[in-house]
Amino acid sequence: MTSPIRLLIVDDHPVVRDGLRGMFTGDPGFEVVGAAGDGAEALALAEHSRPDVVLMDLRMPGMDGVTAIGRLLRSDNPAKVLVLTTYDTDADVLPAIEAGATGYLLKDAPREELVRAVRAAARGEAVLSPSVAGRLMGRLRQPAGDPLSQRELEVLTLVAKGASNREAAARLFISEATVKTHLLHLYAKLGVNDRAAAVAAAYDRGLLTPGGR
């Protein structure tokens, strides 16, 4: 007989945790080895329960799901992570996939779809809800190397000179929130995830030059 899939459930809502536990406990193909209310608790439980699949929510108090995914996959734990959340925005989907999630489903998925997804994740197969797959495909179809706007170049130039978000905001007479928005947009256009990589990519593409832009 095939051993049941060892499943760890992570969600900050007790009702959701209990519902998922009841769903999978009633199926002989699964063994629920734990349920956690945030990312830190999930990491602690995963360390000693050694699940095959972690069913991970994203937006939780304390340690969020994306942080937990990254730390889990940097450990020696072989678990696959299947995101189960309410949100399918780029700001949620992309960081989770980049952190190493095997799949991404929404909480309105039918029971049968969720069960199939967990089985697929245990086999190492990528599983995406239709809306998430559509978002990712849409991004892949975008023309590569979208040009940076003038304001994005101004923000990046200041960042390259070592300015903090607050300092860049003061120099450009805009809010820190607006600076962060510009940074997120230029990260996406340059295909990077942080300030240092953005500056390096900009120099590589000739968008910035030593001693100026």
PDB file of N, CA and C in Angstrom, residues 1-46:
ATOM      1  N   MET A   1       0.833  -1.196   0.000  1.00  0.00           N
ATOM      2  CA  MET A   1       0.000   0.000   0.000  1.00  0.00           C
ATOM      3  C   MET A   1       0.872   1.253   0.000  1.00  0.00           C
ATOM      4  N   THR A   2       0.406   2.300  -0.679  1.00  0.00           N
ATOM      5  CA  THR A   2       1.110   3.568  -0.696  1.00  0.00           C
ATOM      6  C   THR A   2       0.890   4.300   0.617  1.00  0.00           C
ATOM      7  N   SER A   3       1.956   4.842   1.171  1.00  0.00           N
ATOM      8  CA  SER A   3       1.828   5.572   2.431  1.00  0.00           C
ATOM      9  C   SER A   3       0.997   6.826   2.222  1.00  0.00           C
ATOM     10  N   PRO A   4       0.205   7.223   3.212  1.00  0.00           N
ATOM     11  CA  PRO A   4      -0.582   8.450   3.076  1.00  0.00           C
ATOM     12  C   PRO A   4       0.325   9.674   2.991  1.00  0.00           C
ATOM     13  N   ILE A   5      -0.168  10.701   2.324  1.00  0.00           N
ATOM     14  CA  ILE A   5       0.565  11.953   2.204  1.00  0.00           C
ATOM     15  C   ILE A   5       0.494  12.697   3.528  1.00  0.00           C
ATOM     16  N   ARG A   6       1.656  13.039   4.064  1.00  0.00           N
ATOM     17  CA  ARG A   6       1.723  13.756   5.335  1.00  0.00           C
ATOM     18  C   ARG A   6       1.517  15.251   5.062  1.00  0.00           C
ATOM     19  N   LEU A   7       0.489  15.824   5.691  1.00  0.00           N
ATOM     20  CA  LEU A   7       0.050  17.177   5.365  1.00  0.00           C
ATOM     21  C   LEU A   7       0.092  18.079   6.597  1.00  0.00           C
ATOM     22  N   LEU A   8       0.700  19.257   6.407  1.00  0.00           N
ATOM     23  CA  LEU A   8       0.691  20.289   7.446  1.00  0.00           C
ATOM     24  C   LEU A   8      -0.155  21.451   6.943  1.00  0.00           C
ATOM     25  N   ILE A   9      -1.112  21.878   7.740  1.00  0.00           N
ATOM     26  CA  ILE A   9      -2.039  22.953   7.378  1.00  0.00           C
ATOM     27  C   ILE A   9      -1.633  24.235   8.093  1.00  0.00           C
ATOM     28  N   VAL A  10      -1.515  25.339   7.341  1.00  0.00           N
ATOM     29  CA  VAL A  10      -1.101  26.616   7.926  1.00  0.00           C
ATOM     30  C   VAL A  10      -2.103  27.693   7.527  1.00  0.00           C
ATOM     31  N   ASP A  11      -2.816  28.228   8.498  1.00  0.00           N
ATOM     32  CA  ASP A  11      -3.795  29.292   8.259  1.00  0.00           C
ATOM     33  C   ASP A  11      -4.088  29.966   9.584  1.00  0.00           C
ATOM     34  N   ASP A  12      -4.233  31.295   9.566  1.00  0.00           N
ATOM     35  CA  ASP A  12      -4.449  32.004  10.820  1.00  0.00           C
ATOM     36  C   ASP A  12      -5.891  31.969  11.294  1.00  0.00           C
ATOM     37  N   HIS A  13      -6.815  31.441  10.482  1.00  0.00           N
ATOM     38  CA  HIS A  13      -8.212  31.362  10.896  1.00  0.00           C
ATOM     39  C   HIS A  13      -8.524  29.957  11.417  1.00  0.00           C
ATOM     40  N   PRO A  14      -8.871  29.819  12.695  1.00  0.00           N
ATOM     41  CA  PRO A  14      -9.145  28.500  13.261  1.00  0.00           C
ATOM     42  C   PRO A  14     -10.232  27.729  12.521  1.00  0.00           C
ATOM     43  N   VAL A  15     -11.264  28.427  12.057  1.00  0.00           N
ATOM     44  CA  VAL A  15     -12.354  27.748  11.348  1.00  0.00           C
ATOM     45  C   VAL A  15     -11.839  27.117  10.051  1.00  0.00           C
ATOM     46  N   VAL A  16     -10.975  27.851   9.348  1.00  0.00           N
ATOM     47  CA  VAL A  16     -10.396  27.320   8.104  1.00  0.00           C
ATOM     48  C   VAL A  16      -9.502  26.128   8.413  1.00  0.00           C
ATOM     49  N   ARG A  17      -8.657  26.253   9.428  1.00  0.00           N
ATOM     50  CA  ARG A  17      -7.774  25.146   9.807  1.00  0.00           C
ATOM     51  C   ARG A  17      -8.584  23.904  10.149  1.00  0.00           C
ATOM     52  N   ASP A  18      -9.624  24.088  10.973  1.00  0.00           N
ATOM     53  CA  ASP A  18     -10.434  22.944  11.380  1.00  0.00           C
ATOM     54  C   ASP A  18     -11.155  22.322  10.193  1.00  0.00           C
ATOM     55  N   GLY A  19     -11.647  23.174   9.288  1.00  0.00           N
ATOM     56  CA  GLY A  19     -12.343  22.659   8.119  1.00  0.00           C
ATOM     57  C   GLY A  19     -11.431  21.841   7.223  1.00  0.00           C
ATOM     58  N   LEU A  20     -10.223  22.342   6.992  1.00  0.00           N
ATOM     59  CA  LEU A  20      -9.265  21.615   6.162  1.00  0.00           C
ATOM     60  C   LEU A  20      -8.811  20.325   6.844  1.00  0.00           C
ATOM     61  N   ARG A  21      -8.599  20.411   8.151  1.00  0.00           N
ATOM     62  CA  ARG A  21      -8.209  19.203   8.884  1.00  0.00           C
ATOM     63  C   ARG A  21      -9.281  18.128   8.756  1.00  0.00           C
ATOM     64  N   GLY A  22     -10.554  18.543   8.923  1.00  0.00           N
ATOM     65  CA  GLY A  22     -11.643  17.575   8.815  1.00  0.00           C
ATOM     66  C   GLY A  22     -11.745  16.979   7.426  1.00  0.00           C
ATOM     67  N   MET A  23     -11.522  17.822   6.400  1.00  0.00           N
ATOM     68  CA  MET A  23     -11.598  17.348   5.018  1.00  0.00           C
ATOM     69  C   MET A  23     -10.562  16.262   4.740  1.00  0.00           C
ATOM     70  N   PHE A  24      -9.326  16.511   5.152  1.00  0.00           N
ATOM     71  CA  PHE A  24      -8.257  15.576   4.815  1.00  0.00           C
ATOM     72  C   PHE A  24      -8.158  14.408   5.795  1.00  0.00           C
ATOM     73  N   THR A  25      -8.562  14.622   7.040  1.00  0.00           N
ATOM     74  CA  THR A  25      -8.533  13.529   7.999  1.00  0.00           C
ATOM     75  C   THR A  25      -9.495  12.419   7.580  1.00  0.00           C
ATOM     76  N   GLY A  26     -10.578  12.790   6.915  1.00  0.00           N
ATOM     77  CA  GLY A  26     -11.550  11.795   6.472  1.00  0.00           C
ATOM     78  C   GLY A  26     -11.136  11.014   5.249  1.00  0.00           C
ATOM     79  N   ASP A  27      -9.973  11.334   4.682  1.00  0.00           N
ATOM     80  CA  ASP A  27      -9.493  10.641   3.485  1.00  0.00           C
ATOM     81  C   ASP A  27      -8.293   9.780   3.865  1.00  0.00           C
ATOM     82  N   PRO A  28      -8.364   8.466   3.654  1.00  0.00           N
ATOM     83  CA  PRO A  28      -7.262   7.584   4.055  1.00  0.00           C
ATOM     84  C   PRO A  28      -5.963   7.840   3.302  1.00  0.00           C
ATOM     85  N   GLY A  29      -6.022   8.636   2.232  1.00  0.00           N
ATOM     86  CA  GLY A  29      -4.811   8.923   1.477  1.00  0.00           C
ATOM     87  C   GLY A  29      -3.974  10.034   2.088  1.00  0.00           C
ATOM     88  N   PHE A  30      -4.464  10.607   3.213  1.00  0.00           N
ATOM     89  CA  PHE A  30      -3.753  11.717   3.841  1.00  0.00           C
ATOM     90  C   PHE A  30      -3.609  11.498   5.333  1.00  0.00           C
ATOM     91  N   GLU A  31      -2.551  12.046   5.878  1.00  0.00           N
ATOM     92  CA  GLU A  31      -2.355  12.088   7.325  1.00  0.00           C
ATOM     93  C   GLU A  31      -2.021  13.523   7.700  1.00  0.00           C
ATOM     94  N   VAL A  32      -2.911  14.182   8.428  1.00  0.00           N
ATOM     95  CA  VAL A  32      -2.662  15.559   8.867  1.00  0.00           C
ATOM     96  C   VAL A  32      -1.735  15.498  10.075  1.00  0.00           C
ATOM     97  N   VAL A  33      -0.510  15.996   9.898  1.00  0.00           N
ATOM     98  CA  VAL A  33       0.496  15.880  10.955  1.00  0.00           C
ATOM     99  C   VAL A  33       0.575  17.129  11.822  1.00  0.00           C
ATOM    100  N   GLY A  34      -0.211  18.157  11.475  1.00  0.00           N
ATOM    101  CA  GLY A  34      -0.202  19.356  12.295  1.00  0.00           C
ATOM    102  C   GLY A  34      -0.963  20.486  11.644  1.00  0.00           C
ATOM    103  N   ALA A  35      -1.266  21.506  12.442  1.00  0.00           N
ATOM    104  CA  ALA A  35      -1.940  22.706  11.943  1.00  0.00           C
ATOM    105  C   ALA A  35      -1.357  23.898  12.677  1.00  0.00           C
ATOM    106  N   ALA A  36      -0.959  24.924  11.921  1.00  0.00           N
ATOM    107  CA  ALA A  36      -0.301  26.092  12.498  1.00  0.00           C
ATOM    108  C   ALA A  36      -1.068  27.360  12.157  1.00  0.00           C
ATOM    109  N   GLY A  37      -0.916  28.377  13.021  1.00  0.00           N
ATOM    110  CA  GLY A  37      -1.624  29.635  12.819  1.00  0.00           C
ATOM    111  C   GLY A  37      -0.795  30.733  12.190  1.00  0.00           C
ATOM    112  N   ASP A  38       0.511  30.504  12.017  1.00  0.00           N
ATOM    113  CA  ASP A  38       1.360  31.484  11.338  1.00  0.00           C
ATOM    114  C   ASP A  38       2.626  30.796  10.844  1.00  0.00           C
ATOM    115  N   GLY A  39       3.457  31.555  10.146  1.00  0.00           N
ATOM    116  CA  GLY A  39       4.636  30.965   9.533  1.00  0.00           C
ATOM    117  C   GLY A  39       5.637  30.418  10.525  1.00  0.00           C
ATOM    118  N   ALA A  40       5.861  31.134  11.624  1.00  0.00           N
ATOM    119  CA  ALA A  40       6.836  30.673  12.611  1.00  0.00           C
ATOM    120  C   ALA A  40       6.411  29.340  13.220  1.00  0.00           C
ATOM    121  N   GLU A  41       5.141  29.231  13.553  1.00  0.00           N
ATOM    122  CA  GLU A  41       4.635  27.977  14.109  1.00  0.00           C
ATOM    123  C   GLU A  41       4.734  26.862  13.068  1.00  0.00           C
ATOM    124  N   ALA A  42       4.494  27.207  11.812  1.00  0.00           N
ATOM    125  CA  ALA A  42       4.585  26.215  10.740  1.00  0.00           C
ATOM    126  C   ALA A  42       5.994  25.652  10.627  1.00  0.00           C
ATOM    127  N   LEU A  43       7.003  26.528  10.699  1.00  0.00           N
ATOM    128  CA  LEU A  43       8.386  26.071  10.601  1.00  0.00           C
ATOM    129  C   LEU A  43       8.738  25.136  11.752  1.00  0.00           C
ATOM    130  N   ALA A  44       8.275  25.481  12.952  1.00  0.00           N
ATOM    131  CA  ALA A  44       8.557  24.639  14.115  1.00  0.00           C
ATOM    132  C   ALA A  44       7.895  23.267  13.974  1.00  0.00           C
ATOM    133  N   LEU A  45       6.636  23.265  13.531  1.00  0.00           N
ATOM    134  CA  LEU A  45       5.930  21.990  13.359  1.00  0.00           C
ATOM    135  C   LEU A  45       6.560  21.161  12.239  1.00  0.00           C
ATOM    136  N   ALA A  46       6.931  21.827  11.150  1.00  0.00           N
ATOM    137  CA  ALA A  46       7.504  21.101  10.008  1.00  0.00           C
ATOM    138  C   ALA A  46       8.818  20.440  10.382  1.00  0.00           C
TER     139      ALA A  46
END
